[in-house]
Coordinates of C-alpha atoms in Angstrom, one line a residue:
X1 CA 0.0 0.0 0.0
X2 CA 1.1 3.6 -0.7
X3 CA 1.9 5.5 2.5
X4 CA -0.4 8.4 3.4
X5 CA 1.3 11.7 2.5
X6 CA 2.5 13.6 5.6
X7 CA 1.7 17.3 6.0
X8 CA 4.7 19.5 5.9
X9 CA 5.1 22.5 8.3
X10 CA 1.4 22.4 9.1
X11 CA 0.5 23.9 5.7
X12 CA -3.0 22.7 4.7
X13 CA -3.7 25.5 2.3
X14 CA -1.0 27.7 0.8
X15 CA -1.2 31.0 -1.0
X16 CA -1.8 29.0 -4.2
X17 CA -4.5 26.9 -2.4
X18 CA -2.6 23.6 -2.0
X19 CA -1.4 21.5 0.9
X20 CA 2.3 20.9 1.4
X21 CA 3.5 17.4 1.8
X22 CA 6.9 15.8 2.6
X23 CA 8.1 13.8 -0.3
X24 CA 9.8 11.4 2.1
X25 CA 10.6 11.5 5.7
X26 CA 10.5 15.0 7.2
X27 CA 13.8 16.7 6.6
X28 CA 14.5 19.9 8.4
X29 CA 17.4 21.9 9.8
X30 CA 19.7 21.0 6.9
X31 CA 21.6 24.2 7.4
X32 CA 22.7 23.2 10.9
X33 CA 24.4 20.0 9.9
X34 CA 24.0 17.6 7.0
X35 CA 26.0 15.1 5.1
X36 CA 25.9 15.3 1.3
X37 CA 25.9 11.5 1.1
X38 CA 22.9 11.2 3.5
X39 CA 21.1 14.0 1.6
X40 CA 21.7 12.4 -1.8
X41 CA 20.5 9.0 -0.5
X42 CA 17.3 10.6 0.8
X43 CA 16.7 12.3 -2.5
X44 CA 17.3 9.2 -4.5
X45 CA 15.0 7.0 -2.4
X46 CA 12.1 9.5 -2.4
X47 CA 12.3 9.6 -6.2
X48 CA 11.7 5.8 -6.5
X49 CA 15.3 4.5 -6.6
X50 CA 15.4 1.0 -5.1
X51 CA 17.7 0.8 -2.1
X52 CA 19.8 -1.9 -3.7
X53 CA 20.4 0.4 -6.8
X54 CA 21.6 3.5 -4.9
X55 CA 25.2 3.2 -6.2
X56 CA 24.1 2.9 -9.8
X57 CA 21.8 6.0 -9.5
X58 CA 24.4 8.1 -7.7
X59 CA 26.5 8.3 -10.8
X60 CA 24.4 6.9 -13.7
X61 CA 26.4 5.4 -16.5
X62 CA 25.6 4.1 -19.9
X63 CA 27.1 0.7 -19.1
X64 CA 24.9 0.5 -16.0
X65 CA 21.6 1.2 -17.7
X66 CA 22.0 0.3 -21.4
X67 CA 19.8 -2.5 -22.6
X68 CA 20.6 -4.9 -25.4
X69 CA 19.3 -3.1 -28.4
X70 CA 18.0 -6.4 -29.8
X71 CA 15.2 -6.4 -27.2
X72 CA 13.3 -3.9 -29.4
X73 CA 11.2 -5.2 -32.3
X74 CA 12.7 -4.6 -35.7
X75 CA 16.0 -3.2 -34.2
X76 CA 18.2 -5.9 -35.7
X77 CA 16.4 -5.7 -39.0
X78 CA 16.9 -1.9 -39.1
X79 CA 20.6 -2.2 -38.1
X80 CA 21.2 -4.9 -40.8
X81 CA 19.7 -2.7 -43.5
X82 CA 21.8 0.3 -42.5
X83 CA 24.9 -2.0 -42.4
X84 CA 24.2 -3.1 -45.9
X85 CA 24.0 0.6 -47.0
X86 CA 27.3 1.3 -45.3
X87 CA 29.1 -1.6 -46.9
X88 CA 27.6 -0.8 -50.4
X89 CA 28.2 3.0 -50.0
X90 CA 24.5 3.4 -50.7
X91 CA 22.8 6.8 -50.6
X92 CA 20.8 7.4 -47.4
X93 CA 18.5 10.2 -46.4
X94 CA 17.5 11.0 -42.8
X95 CA 14.0 12.5 -42.6
X96 CA 13.6 14.4 -39.3
X97 CA 11.2 16.5 -37.4
X98 CA 11.6 20.2 -37.0
X99 CA 11.9 20.3 -33.1
X100 CA 14.9 19.6 -30.9
X101 CA 14.3 15.9 -30.6
X102 CA 14.0 15.6 -34.3
X103 CA 17.0 17.7 -35.0
X104 CA 19.2 15.9 -32.5
X105 CA 18.0 12.5 -33.7
X106 CA 18.8 13.4 -37.3
X107 CA 22.1 14.9 -36.4
X108 CA 23.2 11.9 -34.4
X109 CA 22.6 9.5 -37.3
X110 CA 24.1 11.9 -39.9
X111 CA 27.3 12.3 -37.8
X112 CA 27.5 8.6 -37.2
X113 CA 27.0 7.6 -40.9
X114 CA 29.6 10.2 -41.9
X115 CA 32.1 8.5 -39.6
X116 CA 31.2 5.2 -41.3
X117 CA 32.1 6.7 -44.8
X118 CA 28.6 7.7 -46.1
X119 CA 27.5 11.2 -47.1
X120 CA 23.9 11.0 -45.9
X121 CA 21.4 13.7 -47.0
X122 CA 18.7 15.0 -44.7
X123 CA 15.1 16.3 -45.2
X124 CA 13.3 18.4 -42.6
X125 CA 9.7 19.4 -43.5
X126 CA 8.6 23.0 -43.3
X127 CA 6.3 23.4 -40.3
X128 CA 4.0 25.9 -42.1
X129 CA 4.0 24.4 -45.6
X130 CA 4.2 20.7 -45.0
X131 CA 3.3 20.1 -41.3
X132 CA 4.5 17.3 -39.1
X133 CA 5.9 14.0 -40.4
X134 CA 6.6 12.5 -43.7
X135 CA 4.3 13.0 -46.7
X136 CA 4.1 10.7 -49.6
X137 CA 5.1 13.5 -52.0
X138 CA 8.3 14.2 -50.0
X139 CA 9.3 10.6 -49.7
X140 CA 8.7 10.0 -53.5
X141 CA 10.8 13.0 -54.3
X142 CA 13.6 11.7 -52.1
X143 CA 13.4 8.2 -53.7
X144 CA 13.4 9.8 -57.2
X145 CA 16.6 11.6 -56.3
X146 CA 18.4 8.2 -56.1
X147 CA 17.9 7.3 -52.4
X148 CA 16.5 3.9 -51.7
X149 CA 17.0 4.0 -48.0
X150 CA 15.1 6.6 -45.9
X151 CA 15.3 6.8 -42.1
X152 CA 12.6 8.8 -40.4
X153 CA 13.4 10.0 -36.9
X154 CA 10.9 11.4 -34.3
X155 CA 8.1 10.8 -36.8
X156 CA 6.6 8.1 -39.0
X157 CA 4.7 6.0 -36.5
X158 CA 1.4 7.2 -37.9
X159 CA 2.4 7.8 -41.5
X160 CA 0.3 5.1 -43.1
X161 CA -0.4 6.7 -46.5
X162 CA 3.1 8.2 -46.9
X163 CA 4.9 4.9 -46.2
X164 CA 2.6 3.1 -48.6
X165 CA 3.5 5.6 -51.3
X166 CA 7.2 5.3 -50.5
X167 CA 7.1 1.5 -50.8
X168 CA 5.4 1.8 -54.1
X169 CA 8.2 4.1 -55.3
X170 CA 10.8 1.4 -54.3
X171 CA 12.1 3.0 -51.2
X172 CA 12.9 1.2 -47.9
X173 CA 11.8 3.3 -45.0
X174 CA 13.2 2.6 -41.5
X175 CA 11.1 4.4 -38.8
X176 CA 12.8 5.5 -35.6
X177 CA 10.2 7.0 -33.3
X178 CA 8.8 7.1 -29.8
X179 CA 5.3 8.4 -30.3
X180 CA 2.2 6.4 -29.6
X181 CA 1.5 3.7 -32.1
X182 CA -1.9 2.3 -33.2
X183 CA -2.6 -1.4 -33.2
X184 CA -2.0 -1.4 -37.0
X185 CA 1.5 -0.3 -38.0
X186 CA 2.4 1.5 -41.2
X187 CA 4.2 -0.3 -44.0
X188 CA 7.8 0.4 -43.0
X189 CA 10.8 -1.8 -43.8
X190 CA 11.4 -1.7 -40.1
X191 CA 9.7 0.3 -37.3
X192 CA 11.8 0.8 -34.1
X193 CA 9.7 2.3 -31.4
X194 CA 9.5 1.3 -27.7
X195 CA 5.8 2.4 -27.7
X196 CA 4.7 -0.2 -30.3
X197 CA 1.7 -2.0 -28.8
X198 CA 3.4 -5.3 -29.6
X199 CA 6.6 -4.5 -27.7
X200 CA 7.5 -6.8 -24.9
X201 CA 10.7 -6.2 -23.0
X202 CA 11.4 -3.0 -24.9
X203 CA 8.2 -1.4 -23.6
X204 CA 10.0 -0.7 -20.3
X205 CA 11.9 2.0 -22.3
X206 CA 8.8 3.8 -23.6
X207 CA 10.0 7.0 -21.8
X208 CA 12.9 7.4 -24.3
X209 CA 13.0 10.4 -26.6
X210 CA 13.5 9.6 -30.2
X211 CA 17.1 10.6 -30.0
X212 CA 17.6 7.9 -27.3
X213 CA 16.1 5.4 -29.7
X214 CA 18.4 6.6 -32.4
X215 CA 21.4 6.1 -30.1
X216 CA 20.3 2.5 -29.5
X217 CA 20.0 2.0 -33.3
X218 CA 23.5 3.4 -33.6
X219 CA 24.8 0.9 -31.1
X220 CA 23.0 -1.9 -32.9
X221 CA 24.5 -0.7 -36.3
X222 CA 28.1 -0.6 -34.9
X223 CA 27.6 -4.1 -33.4
X224 CA 26.4 -5.5 -36.7
X225 CA 29.3 -4.0 -38.6
X226 CA 31.7 -5.3 -36.0
X227 CA 30.2 -8.8 -36.4
X228 CA 30.7 -8.5 -40.2
X229 CA 34.4 -7.6 -39.7
X230 CA 33.9 -4.0 -41.0
X231 CA 36.3 -2.5 -38.5
X232 CA 39.2 -4.9 -39.0
X233 CA 40.9 -2.4 -41.2
X234 CA 39.2 0.9 -40.2
X235 CA 38.6 2.8 -36.9
X236 CA 35.3 2.3 -35.2
X237 CA 33.3 5.5 -34.3
X238 CA 33.0 6.3 -30.7
X239 CA 29.3 6.5 -30.2
X240 CA 29.7 7.8 -26.7
X241 CA 30.9 11.1 -28.2
X242 CA 27.5 11.8 -29.6
X243 CA 25.8 11.7 -26.1
X244 CA 25.7 15.6 -26.1
X245 CA 23.1 15.3 -28.8
X246 CA 21.2 12.7 -26.8
X247 CA 21.2 14.7 -23.7
X248 CA 19.9 17.8 -25.4
X249 CA 17.1 16.1 -27.3
X250 CA 16.0 14.1 -24.2
X251 CA 15.8 17.1 -21.9
X252 CA 14.2 19.5 -24.6
X253 CA 11.6 16.9 -25.4
X254 CA 10.7 16.7 -21.7
X255 CA 11.3 13.0 -21.5
X256 CA 11.2 11.3 -18.1
X257 CA 14.6 11.4 -16.5
X258 CA 14.6 7.9 -15.1
X259 CA 16.7 4.9 -15.9
X260 CA 18.6 5.1 -19.1
X261 CA 17.5 8.7 -19.7
X262 CA 19.3 9.8 -16.5
X263 CA 22.5 8.1 -17.8
X264 CA 22.1 9.7 -21.2
X265 CA 21.8 13.2 -19.7
X266 CA 24.4 12.8 -16.9
X267 CA 27.0 11.5 -19.4
X268 CA 25.9 13.8 -22.2
X269 CA 26.5 16.9 -20.1
X270 CA 30.1 15.7 -19.6
X271 CA 30.5 15.4 -23.3
X272 CA 28.9 18.7 -24.0
X273 CA 31.2 20.4 -21.5
X274 CA 34.2 19.5 -23.7
X275 CA 32.5 21.4 -26.6
X276 CA 33.6 19.0 -29.3
X277 CA 30.5 19.7 -31.3
X278 CA 31.2 23.0 -33.1
X279 CA 27.6 23.8 -33.5
X280 CA 26.7 23.3 -29.9
X281 CA 29.7 25.3 -28.8
X282 CA 28.5 28.2 -31.0
X283 CA 25.0 27.9 -29.7
X284 CA 26.2 28.0 -26.1
X285 CA 28.2 31.2 -27.0
X286 CA 25.1 32.8 -28.5
X287 CA 23.1 31.9 -25.4
X288 CA 25.8 33.6 -23.3
X289 CA 26.5 30.3 -21.6
X290 CA 30.2 30.4 -20.5
X291 CA 30.3 27.7 -17.8
X292 CA 29.8 24.0 -18.2
X293 CA 26.1 23.4 -19.1
X294 CA 23.7 22.1 -16.5
X295 CA 20.5 20.1 -17.2
X296 CA 18.2 23.1 -17.0
X297 CA 20.4 24.9 -19.6
X298 CA 19.4 22.3 -22.1
X299 CA 15.7 23.0 -21.6
X300 CA 15.8 26.7 -21.1
X301 CA 18.8 28.1 -23.0
X302 CA 19.9 25.7 -25.8
X303 CA 16.7 23.8 -26.7
X304 CA 14.5 26.9 -27.3
X305 CA 17.0 28.4 -29.7
X306 CA 17.2 25.2 -31.8
X307 CA 13.4 25.0 -31.7
X308 CA 13.2 28.6 -33.0
X309 CA 14.4 27.6 -36.4
X310 CA 11.5 25.2 -36.9
X311 CA 9.0 27.5 -35.2
X312 CA 9.5 30.8 -36.9
X313 CA 12.5 30.4 -39.3
X314 CA 13.9 27.7 -41.5
X315 CA 13.1 24.2 -40.4
X316 CA 16.6 22.8 -41.2
X317 CA 18.7 25.3 -39.2
X318 CA 18.9 23.0 -36.2
X319 CA 20.2 20.0 -38.1
X320 CA 22.6 22.3 -40.1
X321 CA 24.0 23.7 -36.8
X322 CA 24.4 20.3 -35.1
X323 CA 26.2 18.7 -38.1
X324 CA 28.4 21.4 -39.4
X325 CA 32.2 21.2 -39.1
X326 CA 32.7 24.8 -40.2
X327 CA 33.2 27.2 -37.2
X328 CA 32.1 30.3 -39.2
X329 CA 28.9 28.6 -40.5
X330 CA 28.2 27.4 -36.9
X331 CA 28.5 31.0 -35.5
X332 CA 26.3 32.4 -38.3
X333 CA 23.6 29.8 -37.7
X334 CA 23.7 30.2 -33.9
X335 CA 23.4 33.9 -34.2
X336 CA 20.4 33.5 -36.5
X337 CA 18.7 31.1 -34.1
X338 CA 19.3 33.5 -31.3
X339 CA 17.6 36.2 -33.3
X340 CA 14.7 34.0 -34.2
X341 CA 14.3 33.0 -30.6
X342 CA 13.7 36.6 -29.7
X343 CA 11.2 36.9 -32.5
X344 CA 9.5 33.7 -31.3
X345 CA 9.1 35.2 -27.8
X346 CA 7.3 38.2 -29.1
X347 CA 4.9 36.1 -31.1
X348 CA 4.4 33.7 -28.2
X349 CA 3.5 36.6 -25.9
X350 CA 0.6 37.7 -28.2
X351 CA -0.8 34.2 -28.6
X352 CA -0.5 33.5 -24.9
X353 CA -2.4 36.6 -23.9
X354 CA -5.3 35.7 -26.2
X355 CA -5.3 32.0 -25.2
X356 CA -5.3 32.8 -21.5
X357 CA -8.3 35.2 -22.0
X358 CA -10.2 32.4 -23.8
X359 CA -9.5 29.9 -21.0
X360 CA -10.6 32.3 -18.2
X361 CA -14.1 32.1 -19.7
X362 CA -14.3 28.5 -18.5
X363 CA -11.6 28.4 -15.9
X364 CA -13.0 25.3 -14.2
X365 CA -12.9 23.2 -17.4
X366 CA -11.3 19.7 -17.0
X367 CA -9.2 20.4 -20.1
X368 CA -8.6 23.7 -21.7
X369 CA -8.9 23.9 -25.5
X370 CA -8.2 27.4 -26.8
X371 CA -8.4 28.2 -30.6
X372 CA -7.9 31.3 -32.5
X373 CA -7.6 32.4 -36.1
X374 CA -4.1 33.3 -37.3
X375 CA -2.3 32.0 -34.2
X376 CA 1.2 31.1 -35.3
X377 CA 1.6 27.3 -35.3
X378 CA 5.2 27.7 -34.3
X379 CA 4.4 28.8 -30.7
X380 CA 1.2 26.9 -29.9
X381 CA 3.1 24.1 -28.1
X382 CA 4.9 26.5 -25.9
X383 CA 1.6 28.4 -25.1
X384 CA -0.1 25.1 -24.3
X385 CA 2.6 24.4 -21.8
X386 CA 2.1 27.8 -20.2
X387 CA -1.6 27.2 -19.9
X388 CA -1.1 23.8 -18.4
X389 CA 1.1 25.4 -15.7
X390 CA -1.3 28.3 -15.2
X391 CA -4.4 26.3 -14.7
X392 CA -3.0 22.9 -13.7
X393 CA -5.1 21.2 -16.4
X394 CA -4.2 19.5 -19.7
X395 CA -4.2 22.3 -22.4
X396 CA -4.5 22.3 -26.2
X397 CA -3.9 25.4 -28.3
X398 CA -5.1 25.5 -31.9
X399 CA -4.2 28.0 -34.6
X400 CA -6.8 28.1 -37.3
X401 CA -5.7 29.2 -40.8
X402 CA -7.6 31.0 -43.6
X403 CA -8.9 27.7 -45.0
X404 CA -10.6 26.7 -41.7
X405 CA -8.0 24.0 -40.8
X406 CA -6.6 24.1 -37.2
X407 CA -3.2 22.9 -36.2
X408 CA -3.1 22.1 -32.5
X409 CA -0.5 21.2 -29.9
X410 CA -1.3 19.9 -26.4
X411 CA 0.5 19.4 -23.0
X412 CA -0.7 17.3 -20.2
X413 CA -0.4 16.9 -16.5
X414 CA 1.1 13.8 -14.8
X415 CA -1.3 10.9 -14.7
X416 CA -3.3 12.0 -17.8
X417 CA -2.4 10.4 -21.1
X418 CA -3.1 13.0 -23.7
X419 CA -1.5 11.1 -26.6
X420 CA -3.8 8.2 -26.2
X421 CA -6.8 10.5 -26.0
X422 CA -5.8 12.2 -29.2
X423 CA -5.4 8.9 -31.0
X424 CA -8.9 7.9 -29.8
X425 CA -10.3 11.2 -31.1
X426 CA -8.7 10.5 -34.4
X427 CA -10.2 7.0 -34.5
X428 CA -13.6 8.6 -33.8
X429 CA -13.2 10.7 -36.9
X430 CA -12.9 14.0 -35.0
X431 CA -9.4 14.8 -36.3
X432 CA -7.7 14.9 -39.7
X433 CA -4.5 13.8 -38.1
X434 CA -3.1 13.4 -34.6
X435 CA -0.7 11.6 -32.3
X436 CA 1.8 12.0 -29.5
X437 CA 2.8 10.6 -26.2
X438 CA 1.4 10.8 -22.6
X439 CA 2.5 14.4 -21.9
X440 CA 2.4 16.0 -25.3
X441 CA 0.4 15.6 -28.5
X442 CA -0.2 17.3 -31.8
X443 CA -3.3 17.4 -34.1
X444 CA -5.0 18.7 -37.2
X445 CA -8.7 19.5 -37.0
X446 CA -11.3 21.2 -39.0
X447 CA -12.5 24.4 -37.3
X448 CA -16.1 23.2 -37.3
X449 CA -15.1 20.1 -35.3
X450 CA -13.3 21.9 -32.4
X451 CA -16.3 22.0 -30.2
X452 CA -17.0 18.3 -30.7
X453 CA -13.3 17.6 -29.9
X454 CA -13.6 19.6 -26.7
X455 CA -16.6 17.5 -25.6
X456 CA -15.0 14.2 -26.5
X457 CA -11.8 15.0 -24.6
X458 CA -13.8 16.2 -21.6
X459 CA -15.7 13.0 -21.4
X460 CA -12.6 10.9 -21.9
X461 CA -10.3 12.7 -19.6
X462 CA -12.5 14.3 -16.9
X463 CA -12.1 11.4 -14.4
X464 CA -8.3 11.3 -14.8
X465 CA -7.9 15.0 -14.5
X466 CA -10.1 15.1 -11.4
X467 CA -8.0 12.4 -9.8
X468 CA -4.8 14.2 -10.8
X469 CA -5.9 17.6 -9.5
X470 CA -7.5 16.2 -6.3
X471 CA -4.2 14.8 -5.3
X472 CA -2.4 18.0 -6.1
X473 CA 0.1 19.0 -3.4
X474 CA 3.4 20.7 -3.2
X475 CA 6.1 18.1 -2.5
X476 CA 8.9 19.2 -0.2
X477 CA 12.3 17.5 0.4
X478 CA 13.5 19.6 3.3
X479 CA 12.9 22.7 5.4
X480 CA 15.6 25.1 6.5
X481 CA 16.4 28.5 7.8
X482 CA 17.2 31.2 5.3
X483 CA 21.0 30.9 6.0
X484 CA 20.8 27.3 4.8
X485 CA 20.0 28.4 1.2
X486 CA 23.7 28.5 0.3
X487 CA 25.9 27.4 -2.6
X488 CA 27.0 24.4 -0.5
X489 CA 23.4 23.2 -0.4
X490 CA 22.9 23.7 -4.1
X491 CA 26.0 21.7 -4.8
X492 CA 24.9 18.9 -2.5
X493 CA 21.5 18.7 -4.1
X494 CA 23.0 18.5 -7.6
X495 CA 24.7 15.2 -6.6
X496 CA 21.3 13.4 -6.9
X497 CA 20.7 14.9 -10.4
X498 CA 20.2 15.2 -13.3
X499 CA 16.6 16.4 -12.6
X500 CA 13.7 16.8 -14.9
X501 CA 10.4 15.2 -15.9
X502 CA 9.9 12.1 -13.8
X503 CA 12.9 12.9 -11.5
X504 CA 11.7 16.0 -9.7
X505 CA 14.2 18.7 -8.8
X506 CA 14.6 19.1 -5.1
X507 CA 12.2 21.6 -3.5
X508 CA 12.8 23.1 -0.1
X509 CA 10.9 25.4 2.3
X510 CA 12.7 28.3 3.9
X511 CA 11.5 30.3 6.8
X512 CA 10.2 31.9 8.7
X513 CA 10.8 35.0 6.7
X514 CA 9.5 38.5 6.2
X515 CA 9.3 40.4 2.9
X516 CA 11.7 43.3 3.1
X517 CA 11.6 44.4 -0.5
X518 CA 9.6 43.2 -3.5
X519 CA 9.2 44.4 -7.1
X520 CA 8.3 43.2 -10.6
X521 CA 11.2 42.7 -13.0
X522 CA 11.5 41.5 -16.6
X523 CA 8.5 39.8 -18.1
X524 CA 6.2 39.7 -15.1
X525 CA 8.7 38.1 -12.7
X526 CA 8.4 39.0 -9.0
X527 CA 11.7 39.4 -7.1
X528 CA 11.8 39.6 -3.4
X529 CA 14.4 40.1 -0.6
X530 CA 13.4 38.1 2.4
X531 CA 14.7 38.4 6.0
X532 CA 14.8 35.4 8.3
X533 CA 14.6 35.0 12.1
X534 CA 18.2 33.7 11.9
X535 CA 19.4 37.1 10.8
X536 CA 20.1 36.1 7.2
X537 CA 18.6 37.5 4.1
X538 CA 17.5 35.5 1.1
X539 CA 16.9 36.5 -2.6
X540 CA 13.8 34.8 -4.1
X541 CA 12.3 35.0 -7.6
X542 CA 8.8 33.9 -8.7
X543 CA 8.8 33.7 -12.4
X544 CA 5.9 34.9 -14.5
X545 CA 3.9 35.4 -11.4
X546 CA 3.2 39.2 -11.2
X547 CA -0.6 38.6 -11.9
X548 CA -0.9 35.4 -9.9
X549 CA -2.1 34.9 -6.3
X550 CA 1.5 34.2 -5.3
X551 CA 3.0 37.3 -6.9
X552 CA 0.2 39.6 -5.6
X553 CA 0.6 38.2 -2.1
X554 CA 4.4 38.9 -2.1
X555 CA 4.0 42.4 -3.6
X556 CA 1.4 43.3 -0.9
X557 CA 3.0 41.5 2.0
X558 CA 3.1 43.5 5.3
X559 CA 6.6 43.8 6.5
X560 CA 5.7 42.4 9.9
X561 CA 3.9 39.3 8.7
X562 CA 5.9 36.0 8.5
X563 CA 5.6 33.2 6.0
X564 CA 7.3 30.1 4.7
X565 CA 8.5 30.2 1.1
X566 CA 9.0 27.0 -1.0
X567 CA 11.0 26.5 -4.2
X568 CA 14.1 25.3 -5.8
X569 CA 17.5 26.5 -4.6
X570 CA 19.7 27.7 -7.5
X571 CA 23.1 29.3 -8.0
X572 CA 23.1 32.9 -9.1
X573 CA 26.5 33.2 -10.8
X574 CA 26.1 36.6 -12.4
X575 CA 28.1 38.3 -9.6
X576 CA 31.8 38.1 -8.7
X577 CA 31.0 35.3 -6.3
X578 CA 28.3 32.6 -6.7
X579 CA 25.3 33.1 -4.4
X580 CA 22.3 31.0 -3.8
X581 CA 18.7 32.1 -4.4
X582 CA 15.3 30.5 -4.2
X583 CA 13.1 30.1 -7.3
X584 CA 9.7 30.1 -5.8
X585 CA 6.8 27.7 -6.4
X586 CA 4.6 28.7 -3.5
X587 CA 4.4 30.4 -0.1
X588 CA 2.3 30.1 3.0
X589 CA 1.5 32.5 5.8
X590 CA 2.5 31.2 9.2
X591 CA -0.8 32.2 10.8

């Protein structure tokens, strides 16, 4: 039986209206005396690490978590076909998606095949003109150019008509994907996807991003070539050196950081720190990232810039950047992506304002579906994520074009499988196209079917959303005095990382504190200086919260009223010496 959650610090209803619970055993006074080893053990155990696997999870390695690639259906068939192409110097085209997972998946296979002596081409569809995934027209055009082997990455699991057309044109298509599959599979030469419904042992790795599946295919390919004696007279590529791409795609696609994914990211960050990939090094420079990258840098600094190419620029900029060996070209592309990212932010702000206004009309809906004419399809996924955070409900944002066709993107909350619901809506005839995974999905819908889609999703997901939101509580790992929010604490907490989806970043409560100074900075962020009973002061930031209950409470807080604040300790390394600050998730009055 699951243990009953324990109330933390007596907080039954915070400023944001939620109880606070201890994630594990109550952990307070860490600032007085704590051992990093004990702290890491506690963090690992409360995130589901088995006690007998603590050592493996303290420093996750590829060797410790890597499965035999052959456990996945069609993996050996795909590897053999690619090995044939390598030995015959056959033309190969990698067909990718326009987001970070698609770009990194394509770049990984392109760089690996180059090291094996091929000169693979690539094709990234234009988001606005072609939409998601392979079309029959594009695949036939590739086949007619002389390519008989096409590898789709991060797409293809639902491309039934396109793959039928490609087969008729004489092309072998290997699909490398991670999105939800239907019971019937498209006519691929091989389809490698841990989320195939007929997967057995490989289904345990359904949380992999497409770039993780591509890495496993790369390992299977090298093993097959090794078996054939291909490396007897030539060097074998070091697949491990491509883990920087795997880490970036995994984090940017918000894949769950458990098991193999934690090893991918932990080891990939080490590879990325060496800056061997010229394109990634240029991108880090454009993002003003001078230190070794951390996990959150992949999701908030590097990933959005690569995504900007597919969202509001040229869809192939990400792959070009990640595969170039020309430093000047890398710098030019990185600067262009940085500029496009700023443009994307401006477009996103406009769509977000309109979508939030639409959602407020029915703020208590089980799932928020916001649609608008002319909304840029390149930002709807980001806005859906913002709505999900704002309302704590699954959210779908749909941009309707001048022909009455809507392109939508959705984001879900833990425990609610949005991808499966979208596939069910497609089977019901409500969608022109659709697919995804548990936490994210995409769709194409006629404008006059949006209301029917809303009703269908409400009926299907209401019970799950109710259960997910009813159990909503802020999970705390520790409580400490303000003086305890120090660089040494942040460094100790990082030892149990990397953190991300499915492996929650540590959250601590600090208090009791009074608000000494508070103001709004940047794009609606609330910055506060807090003073504790221990005589220490603490800097805290609540991002995008100026108009929320939390932000308003901090801005209006009486200077003599005490409260607990809860959030994630982070290093502020902008000054001459690193200092710690708290990124706030919530707060609670002490009376």
